[in-house]
Structure formats: structure tokens, C-alpha cells
Short mmCIF file of N, CA and C in Angstrom, two decimals:
data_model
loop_
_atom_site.label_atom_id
_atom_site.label_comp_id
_atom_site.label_asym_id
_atom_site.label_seq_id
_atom_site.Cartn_x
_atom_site.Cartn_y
_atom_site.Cartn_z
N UNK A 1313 73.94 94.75 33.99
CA UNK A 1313 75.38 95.01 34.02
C UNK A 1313 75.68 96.01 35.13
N UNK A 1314 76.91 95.79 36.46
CA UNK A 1314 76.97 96.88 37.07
C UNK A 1314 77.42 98.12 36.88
N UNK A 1315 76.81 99.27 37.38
CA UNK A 1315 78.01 100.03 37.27
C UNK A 1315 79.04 100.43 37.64
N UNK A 1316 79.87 101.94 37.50
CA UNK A 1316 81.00 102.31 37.19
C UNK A 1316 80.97 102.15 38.88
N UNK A 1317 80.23 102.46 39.95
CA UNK A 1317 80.87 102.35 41.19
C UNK A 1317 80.12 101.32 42.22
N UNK A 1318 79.35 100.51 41.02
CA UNK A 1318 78.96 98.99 41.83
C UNK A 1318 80.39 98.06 42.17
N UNK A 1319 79.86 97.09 43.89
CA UNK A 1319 81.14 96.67 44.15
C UNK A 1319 81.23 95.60 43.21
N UNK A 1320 80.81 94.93 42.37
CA UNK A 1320 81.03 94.07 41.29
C UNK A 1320 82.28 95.18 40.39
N UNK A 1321 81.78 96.09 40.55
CA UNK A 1321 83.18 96.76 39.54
C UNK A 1321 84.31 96.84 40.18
N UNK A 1322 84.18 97.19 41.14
CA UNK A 1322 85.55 97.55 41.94
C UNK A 1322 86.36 95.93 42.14
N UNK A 1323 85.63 94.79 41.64
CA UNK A 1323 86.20 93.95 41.69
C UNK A 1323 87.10 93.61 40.44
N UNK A 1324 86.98 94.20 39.68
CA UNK A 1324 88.25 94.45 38.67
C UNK A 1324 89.26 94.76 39.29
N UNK A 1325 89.63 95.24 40.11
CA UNK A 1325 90.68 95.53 40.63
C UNK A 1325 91.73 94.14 41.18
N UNK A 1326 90.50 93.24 41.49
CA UNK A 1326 91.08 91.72 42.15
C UNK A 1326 91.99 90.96 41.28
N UNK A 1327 92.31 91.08 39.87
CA UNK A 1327 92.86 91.00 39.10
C UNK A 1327 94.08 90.73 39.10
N UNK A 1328 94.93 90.84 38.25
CA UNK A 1328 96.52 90.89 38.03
C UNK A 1328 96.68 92.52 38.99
N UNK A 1329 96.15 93.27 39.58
CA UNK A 1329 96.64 94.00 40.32
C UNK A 1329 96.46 93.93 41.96
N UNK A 1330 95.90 92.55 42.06
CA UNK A 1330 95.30 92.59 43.73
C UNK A 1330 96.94 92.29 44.35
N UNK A 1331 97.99 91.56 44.28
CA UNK A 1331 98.63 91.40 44.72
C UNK A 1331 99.55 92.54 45.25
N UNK A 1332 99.50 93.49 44.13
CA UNK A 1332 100.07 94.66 44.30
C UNK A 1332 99.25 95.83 45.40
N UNK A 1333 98.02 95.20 44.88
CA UNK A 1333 96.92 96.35 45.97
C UNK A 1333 96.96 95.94 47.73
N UNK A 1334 97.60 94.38 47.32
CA UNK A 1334 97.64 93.56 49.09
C UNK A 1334 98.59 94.36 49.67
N UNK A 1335 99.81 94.94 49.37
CA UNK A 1335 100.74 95.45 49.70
C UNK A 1335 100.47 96.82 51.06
N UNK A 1336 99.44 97.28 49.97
CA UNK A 1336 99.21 99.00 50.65
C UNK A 1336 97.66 98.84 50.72
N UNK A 1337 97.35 97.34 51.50
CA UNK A 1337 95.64 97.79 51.92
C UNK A 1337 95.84 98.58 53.11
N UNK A 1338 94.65 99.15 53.63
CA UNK A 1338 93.99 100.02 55.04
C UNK A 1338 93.96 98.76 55.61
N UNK A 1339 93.53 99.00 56.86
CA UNK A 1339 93.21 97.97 58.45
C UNK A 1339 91.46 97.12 57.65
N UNK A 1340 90.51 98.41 57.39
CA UNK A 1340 89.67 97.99 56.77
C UNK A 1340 89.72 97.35 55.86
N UNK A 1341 90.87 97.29 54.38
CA UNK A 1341 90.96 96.69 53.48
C UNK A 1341 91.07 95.08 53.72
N UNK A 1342 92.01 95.24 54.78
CA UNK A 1342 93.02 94.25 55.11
C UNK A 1342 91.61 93.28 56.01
N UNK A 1343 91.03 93.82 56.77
CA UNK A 1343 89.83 92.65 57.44
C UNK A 1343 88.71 92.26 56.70
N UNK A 1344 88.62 93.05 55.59
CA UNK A 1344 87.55 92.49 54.42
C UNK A 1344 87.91 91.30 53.95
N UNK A 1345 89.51 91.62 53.78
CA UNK A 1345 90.24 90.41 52.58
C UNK A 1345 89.76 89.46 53.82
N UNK A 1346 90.18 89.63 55.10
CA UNK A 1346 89.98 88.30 56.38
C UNK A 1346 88.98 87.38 56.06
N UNK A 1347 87.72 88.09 56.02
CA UNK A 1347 87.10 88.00 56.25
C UNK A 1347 86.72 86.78 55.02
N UNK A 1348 86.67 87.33 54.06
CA UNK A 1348 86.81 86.65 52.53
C UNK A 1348 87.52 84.87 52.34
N UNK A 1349 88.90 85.52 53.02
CA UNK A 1349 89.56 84.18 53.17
C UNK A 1349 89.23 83.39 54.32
N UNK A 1350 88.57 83.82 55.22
CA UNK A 1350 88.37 83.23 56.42
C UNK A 1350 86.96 81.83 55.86
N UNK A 1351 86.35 82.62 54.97
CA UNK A 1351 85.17 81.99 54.16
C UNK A 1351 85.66 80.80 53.53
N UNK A 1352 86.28 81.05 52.74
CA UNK A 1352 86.70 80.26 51.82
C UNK A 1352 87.63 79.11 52.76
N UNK A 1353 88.28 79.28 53.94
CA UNK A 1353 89.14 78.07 54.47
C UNK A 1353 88.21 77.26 54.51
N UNK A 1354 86.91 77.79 54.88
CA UNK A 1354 85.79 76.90 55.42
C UNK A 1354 84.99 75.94 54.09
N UNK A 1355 84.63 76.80 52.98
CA UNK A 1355 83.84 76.96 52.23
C UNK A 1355 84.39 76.02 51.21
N UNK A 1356 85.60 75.78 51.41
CA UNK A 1356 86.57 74.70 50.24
C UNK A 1356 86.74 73.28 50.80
N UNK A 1357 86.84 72.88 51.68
CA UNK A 1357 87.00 71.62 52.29
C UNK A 1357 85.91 70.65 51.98
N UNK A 1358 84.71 71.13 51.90
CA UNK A 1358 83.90 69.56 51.38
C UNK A 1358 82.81 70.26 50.32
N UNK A 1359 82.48 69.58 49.26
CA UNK A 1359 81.62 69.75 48.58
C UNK A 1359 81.79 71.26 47.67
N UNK A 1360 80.63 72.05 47.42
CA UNK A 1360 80.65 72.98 46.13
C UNK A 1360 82.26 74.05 47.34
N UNK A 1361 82.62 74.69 46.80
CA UNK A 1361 83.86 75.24 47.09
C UNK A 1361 83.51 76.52 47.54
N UNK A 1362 82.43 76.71 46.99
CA UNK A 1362 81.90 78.40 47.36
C UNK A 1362 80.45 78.57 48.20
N UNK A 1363 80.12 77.49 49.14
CA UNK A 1363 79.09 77.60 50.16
C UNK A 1363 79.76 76.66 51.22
N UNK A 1364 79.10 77.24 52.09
CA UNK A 1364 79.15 76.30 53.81
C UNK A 1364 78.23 75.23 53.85
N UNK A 1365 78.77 74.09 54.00
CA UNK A 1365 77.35 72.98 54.53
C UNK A 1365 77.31 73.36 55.84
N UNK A 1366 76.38 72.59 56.39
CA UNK A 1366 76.39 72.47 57.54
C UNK A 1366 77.77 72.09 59.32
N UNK A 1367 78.50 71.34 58.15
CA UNK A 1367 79.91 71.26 59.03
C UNK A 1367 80.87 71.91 58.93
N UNK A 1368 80.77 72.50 58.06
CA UNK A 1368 82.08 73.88 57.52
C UNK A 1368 81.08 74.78 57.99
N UNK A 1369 80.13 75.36 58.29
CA UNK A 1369 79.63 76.41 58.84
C UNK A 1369 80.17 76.14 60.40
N UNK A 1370 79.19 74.56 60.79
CA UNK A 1370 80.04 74.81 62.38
C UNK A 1370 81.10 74.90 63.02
N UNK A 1371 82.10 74.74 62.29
CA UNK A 1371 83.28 74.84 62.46
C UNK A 1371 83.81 75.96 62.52
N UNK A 1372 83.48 76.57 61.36
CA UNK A 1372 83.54 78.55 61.15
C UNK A 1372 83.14 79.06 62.80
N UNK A 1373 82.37 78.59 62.98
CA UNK A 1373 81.28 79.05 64.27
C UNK A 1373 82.11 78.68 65.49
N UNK A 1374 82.31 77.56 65.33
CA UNK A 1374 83.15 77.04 66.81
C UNK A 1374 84.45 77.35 66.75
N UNK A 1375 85.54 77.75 66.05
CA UNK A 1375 86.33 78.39 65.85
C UNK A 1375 86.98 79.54 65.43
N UNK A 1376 86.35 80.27 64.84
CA UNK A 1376 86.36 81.42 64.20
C UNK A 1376 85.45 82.75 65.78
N UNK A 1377 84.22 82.32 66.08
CA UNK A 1377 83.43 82.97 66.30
C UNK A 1377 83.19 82.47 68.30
N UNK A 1378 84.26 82.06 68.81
CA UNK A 1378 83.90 81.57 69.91
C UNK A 1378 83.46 82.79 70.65
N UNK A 1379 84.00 83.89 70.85
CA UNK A 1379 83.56 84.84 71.66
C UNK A 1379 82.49 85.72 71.38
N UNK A 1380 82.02 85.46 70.57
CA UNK A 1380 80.96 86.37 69.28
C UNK A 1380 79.53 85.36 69.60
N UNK A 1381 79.84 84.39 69.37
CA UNK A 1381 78.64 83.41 70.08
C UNK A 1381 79.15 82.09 70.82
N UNK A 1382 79.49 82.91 71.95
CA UNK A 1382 80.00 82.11 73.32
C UNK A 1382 78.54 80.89 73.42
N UNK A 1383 77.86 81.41 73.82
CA UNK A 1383 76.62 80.00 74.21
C UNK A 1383 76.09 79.85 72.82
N UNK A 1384 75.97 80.08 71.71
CA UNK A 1384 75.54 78.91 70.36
C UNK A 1384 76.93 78.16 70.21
N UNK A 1385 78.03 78.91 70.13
CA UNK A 1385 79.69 77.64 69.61
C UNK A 1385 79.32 76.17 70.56
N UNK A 1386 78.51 76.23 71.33
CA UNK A 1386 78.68 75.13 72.11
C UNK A 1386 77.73 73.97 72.41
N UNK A 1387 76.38 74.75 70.84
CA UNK A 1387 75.28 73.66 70.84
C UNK A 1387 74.98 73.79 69.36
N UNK A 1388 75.47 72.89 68.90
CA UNK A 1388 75.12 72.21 67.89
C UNK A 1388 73.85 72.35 67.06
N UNK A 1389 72.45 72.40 67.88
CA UNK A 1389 71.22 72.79 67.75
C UNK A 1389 71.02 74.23 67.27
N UNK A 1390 71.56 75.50 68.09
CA UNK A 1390 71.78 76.51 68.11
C UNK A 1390 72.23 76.72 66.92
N UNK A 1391 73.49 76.08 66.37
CA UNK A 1391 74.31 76.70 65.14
C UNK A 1391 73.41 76.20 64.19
N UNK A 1392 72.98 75.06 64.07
CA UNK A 1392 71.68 74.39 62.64
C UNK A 1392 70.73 75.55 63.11
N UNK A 1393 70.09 75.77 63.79
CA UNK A 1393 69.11 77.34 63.85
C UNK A 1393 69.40 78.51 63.29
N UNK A 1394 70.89 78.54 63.38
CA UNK A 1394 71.74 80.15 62.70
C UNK A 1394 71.57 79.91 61.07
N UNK A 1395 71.64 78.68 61.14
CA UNK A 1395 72.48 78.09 59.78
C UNK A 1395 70.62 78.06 59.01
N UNK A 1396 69.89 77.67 59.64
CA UNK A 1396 68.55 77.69 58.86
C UNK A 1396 67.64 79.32 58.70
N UNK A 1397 68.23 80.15 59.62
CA UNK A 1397 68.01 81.27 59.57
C UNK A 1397 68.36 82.46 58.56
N UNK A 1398 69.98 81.60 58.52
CA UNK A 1398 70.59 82.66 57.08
C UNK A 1398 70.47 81.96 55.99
N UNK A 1399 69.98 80.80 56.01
CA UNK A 1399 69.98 80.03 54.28
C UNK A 1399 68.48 80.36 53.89
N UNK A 1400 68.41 81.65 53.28
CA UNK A 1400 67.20 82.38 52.81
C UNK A 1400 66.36 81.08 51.40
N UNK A 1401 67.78 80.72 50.57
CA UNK A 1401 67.19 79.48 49.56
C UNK A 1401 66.78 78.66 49.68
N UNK A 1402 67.39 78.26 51.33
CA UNK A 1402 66.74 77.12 51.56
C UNK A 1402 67.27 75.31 50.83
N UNK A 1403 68.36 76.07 50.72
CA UNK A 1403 69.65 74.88 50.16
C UNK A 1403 70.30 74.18 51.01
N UNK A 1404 70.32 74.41 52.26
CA UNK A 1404 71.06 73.85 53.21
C UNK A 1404 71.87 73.73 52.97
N UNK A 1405 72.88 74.98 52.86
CA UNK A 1405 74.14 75.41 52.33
C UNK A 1405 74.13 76.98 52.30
N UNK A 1406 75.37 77.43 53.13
CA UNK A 1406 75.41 79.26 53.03
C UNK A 1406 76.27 79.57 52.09
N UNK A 1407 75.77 80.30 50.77
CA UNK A 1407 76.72 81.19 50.36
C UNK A 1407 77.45 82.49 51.63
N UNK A 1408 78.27 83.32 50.27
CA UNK A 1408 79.11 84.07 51.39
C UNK A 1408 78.17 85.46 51.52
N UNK A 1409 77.21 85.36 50.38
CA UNK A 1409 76.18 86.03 50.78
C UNK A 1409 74.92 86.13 52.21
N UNK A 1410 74.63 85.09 52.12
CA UNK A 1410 74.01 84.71 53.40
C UNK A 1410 75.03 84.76 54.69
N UNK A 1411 76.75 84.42 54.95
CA UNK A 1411 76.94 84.35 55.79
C UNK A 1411 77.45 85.58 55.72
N UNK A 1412 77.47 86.66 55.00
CA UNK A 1412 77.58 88.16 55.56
C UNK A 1412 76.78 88.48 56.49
N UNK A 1413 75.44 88.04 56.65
CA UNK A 1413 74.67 88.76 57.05
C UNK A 1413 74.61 88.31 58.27
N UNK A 1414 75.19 87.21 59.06
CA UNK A 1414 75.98 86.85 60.07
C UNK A 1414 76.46 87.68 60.97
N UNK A 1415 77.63 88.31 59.81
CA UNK A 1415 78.60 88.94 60.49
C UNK A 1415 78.52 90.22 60.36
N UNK A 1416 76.87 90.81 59.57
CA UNK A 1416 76.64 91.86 59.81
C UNK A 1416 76.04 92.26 60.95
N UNK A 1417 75.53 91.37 61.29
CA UNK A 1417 74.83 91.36 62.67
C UNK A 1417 75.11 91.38 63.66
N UNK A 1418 76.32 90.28 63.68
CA UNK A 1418 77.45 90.53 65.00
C UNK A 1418 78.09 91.98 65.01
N UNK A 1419 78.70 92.72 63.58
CA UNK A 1419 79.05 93.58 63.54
C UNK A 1419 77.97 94.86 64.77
N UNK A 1420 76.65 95.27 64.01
CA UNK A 1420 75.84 95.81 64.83
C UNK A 1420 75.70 95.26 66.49
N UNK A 1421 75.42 94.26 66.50
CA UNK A 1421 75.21 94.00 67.94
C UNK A 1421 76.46 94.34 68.83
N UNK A 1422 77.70 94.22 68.35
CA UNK A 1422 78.86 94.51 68.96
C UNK A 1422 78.53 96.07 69.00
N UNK A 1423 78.83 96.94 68.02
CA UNK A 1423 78.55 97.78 68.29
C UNK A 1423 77.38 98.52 69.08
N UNK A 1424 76.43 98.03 69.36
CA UNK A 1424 75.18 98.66 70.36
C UNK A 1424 75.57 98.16 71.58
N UNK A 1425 76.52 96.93 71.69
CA UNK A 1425 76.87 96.85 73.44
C UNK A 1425 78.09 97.85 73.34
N UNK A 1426 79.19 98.82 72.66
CA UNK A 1426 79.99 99.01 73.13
C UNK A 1426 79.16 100.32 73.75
N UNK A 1427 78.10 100.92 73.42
CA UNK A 1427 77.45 101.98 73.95
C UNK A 1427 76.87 102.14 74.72
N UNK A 1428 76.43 100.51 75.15
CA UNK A 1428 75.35 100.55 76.52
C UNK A 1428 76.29 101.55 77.64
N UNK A 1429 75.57 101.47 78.62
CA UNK A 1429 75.72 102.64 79.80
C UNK A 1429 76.14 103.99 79.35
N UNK A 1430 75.21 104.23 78.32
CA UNK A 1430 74.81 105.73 78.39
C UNK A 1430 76.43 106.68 77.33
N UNK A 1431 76.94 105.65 76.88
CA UNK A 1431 77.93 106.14 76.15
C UNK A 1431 77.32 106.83 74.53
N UNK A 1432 77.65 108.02 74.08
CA UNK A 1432 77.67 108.35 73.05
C UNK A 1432 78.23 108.84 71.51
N UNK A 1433 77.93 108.65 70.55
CA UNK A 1433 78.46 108.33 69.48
C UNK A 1433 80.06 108.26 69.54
N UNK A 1434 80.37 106.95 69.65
CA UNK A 1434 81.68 107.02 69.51
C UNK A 1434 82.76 107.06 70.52
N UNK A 1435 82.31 107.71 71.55
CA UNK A 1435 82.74 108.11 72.68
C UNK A 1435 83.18 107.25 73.89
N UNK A 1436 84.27 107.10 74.44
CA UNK A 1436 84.11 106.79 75.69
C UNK A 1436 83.88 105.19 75.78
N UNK A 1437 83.97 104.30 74.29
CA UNK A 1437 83.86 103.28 74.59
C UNK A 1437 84.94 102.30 74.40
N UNK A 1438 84.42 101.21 74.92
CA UNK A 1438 85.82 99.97 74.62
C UNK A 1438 86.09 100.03 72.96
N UNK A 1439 86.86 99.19 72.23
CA UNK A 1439 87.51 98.84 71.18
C UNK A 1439 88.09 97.70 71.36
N UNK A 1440 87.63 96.92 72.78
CA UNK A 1440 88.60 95.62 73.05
C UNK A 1440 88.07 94.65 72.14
N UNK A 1441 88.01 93.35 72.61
CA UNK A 1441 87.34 92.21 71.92
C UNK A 1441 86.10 91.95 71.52
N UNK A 1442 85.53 93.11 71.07
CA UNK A 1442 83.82 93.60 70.30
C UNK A 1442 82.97 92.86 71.47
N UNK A 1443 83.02 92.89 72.57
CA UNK A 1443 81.91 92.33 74.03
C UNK A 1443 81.71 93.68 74.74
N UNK A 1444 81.71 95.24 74.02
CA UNK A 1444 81.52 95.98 75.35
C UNK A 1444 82.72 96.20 76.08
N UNK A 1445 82.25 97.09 77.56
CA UNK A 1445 83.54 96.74 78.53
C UNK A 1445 83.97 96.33 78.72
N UNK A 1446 85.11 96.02 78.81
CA UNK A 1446 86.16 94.75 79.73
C UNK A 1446 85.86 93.30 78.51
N UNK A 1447 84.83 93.61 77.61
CA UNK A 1447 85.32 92.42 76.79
C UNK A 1447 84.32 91.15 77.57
N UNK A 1448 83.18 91.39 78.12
CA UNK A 1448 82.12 90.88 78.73
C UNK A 1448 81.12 90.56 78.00
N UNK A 1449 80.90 89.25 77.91
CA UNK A 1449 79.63 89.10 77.07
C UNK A 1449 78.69 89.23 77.96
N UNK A 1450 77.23 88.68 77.52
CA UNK A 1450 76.29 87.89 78.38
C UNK A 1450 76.71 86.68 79.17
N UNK A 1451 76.21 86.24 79.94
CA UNK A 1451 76.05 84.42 80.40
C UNK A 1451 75.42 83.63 79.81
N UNK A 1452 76.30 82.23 79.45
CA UNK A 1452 75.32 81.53 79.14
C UNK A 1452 74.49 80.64 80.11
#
């Protein structure tokens, strides 16, 4: 059973009071929920309602994530590699568990390029389109 400040609890809150809590979320509140629903546009269209197959993942990927993975959105091969990488069960199918860890990753990696050239904690860096400076990825 969780406890009093496991996020399974705090999901009581999703309740008959989330609508009211949508009102007065934070920026952070507000891109979690994104993030959540961004899942689920994907995650509902074919088959179990609450995992990604393989075509609702690429799609997530090729639309959702074009600048985040500029050269995988554009090979097919690449995204079945992502997609076999985070399906730890081995279901060939992502929960929203597995595809956190996605976007935990992008999360970090965004953040370690906004620091390259010698920038420190926090400091002095972009906030543009999570690529670093100027919003620059790699090449593909």
C-alpha cells in the first residue's frame, strides 16, 4: 500500500478535485498533465488504451518529438530500436512507464547540451527549444 507522500497518493487528488486543481496548476504542473495527455492521444487509438504499439509510438516520435530526435523521426528502424530498448517486458508495447524513461532521457540530455561550452550550473544558458544554443542539434 503507498504511502502518505507516495505519488500513487497524491493521485487522489485526480479525483472530483482535478478539474478544480487544472485551474491553478504551475508551468510544471501544467507540462506533466502534457505530457500525460500527450500519452494517451497516442496510447488510445489502437488496441489496449493504456500502452503504445509500435505505430502509436512512431507517430508520438515523428510528431511529437521531431526536434528531440531529428535523425531517428526519420527512420523507422531507429524508432523500433527506441521502442525495443524501452519495452523492458518485452511486450512489444510501451506502457507510460517505459515511455517516461524516454523522456527522461531527452529531459537530461537536453539539459547537458544546454551547458556544453563551459557554462555553469544554471547559468548563462539557452532555455530555447531544449537543442543548446541557438536551438542546434547535432547533424544527421
Amino acid at each position: 500500500m503507498p504511502g502518505p507522500h507516495s505519488p500513487a497518493s497524491a493521485l487522489c487528488l485526480l479525483g472530483s478535485e482535478y478539474k478544480k486543481m487544472a485551474a491553478e496548476m504551475s508551468q510544471l504542473e501544467s507540462s506533466l498533465n502534457t505530457i500525460i495527455d500527450t500519452f494517451h492521444h497516442y496510447s488510445t487509438k489502437e488496441g489496449h488504451k493504456d500502452t503504445l504499439n509500435k505505430k502509436e509510438f512512431s507517430g508520438l516520435v515523428k510528431t511529437e518529438l521531431p526536434n528531440f530526435l531529428k535523425c531517428e523521426s526519420r527512420d523507422e528502424a531507429e524508432i523500433n530500436d527506441i521502442l525495443e530498448d524501452l519495452d523492458t517486458n518485452q511486450d512489444q508495447q510501451l506502457s507510460f512507464e517505459e515511455v517516461i524513461m524516454l523522456f527522461a532521457k531527452l529531459i537530461n540530455a537536453t539539459h547537458e547540451k544546454m551547458h556544453e561550452g563551459g557554462h555553469h550550473r544554471g547559468h548563462d544558458h539557452s532555455h530555447g527549444p531544449g537543442l543548446g544554443e541557438g536551438g542546434q542539434g547535432k547533424g544527421c
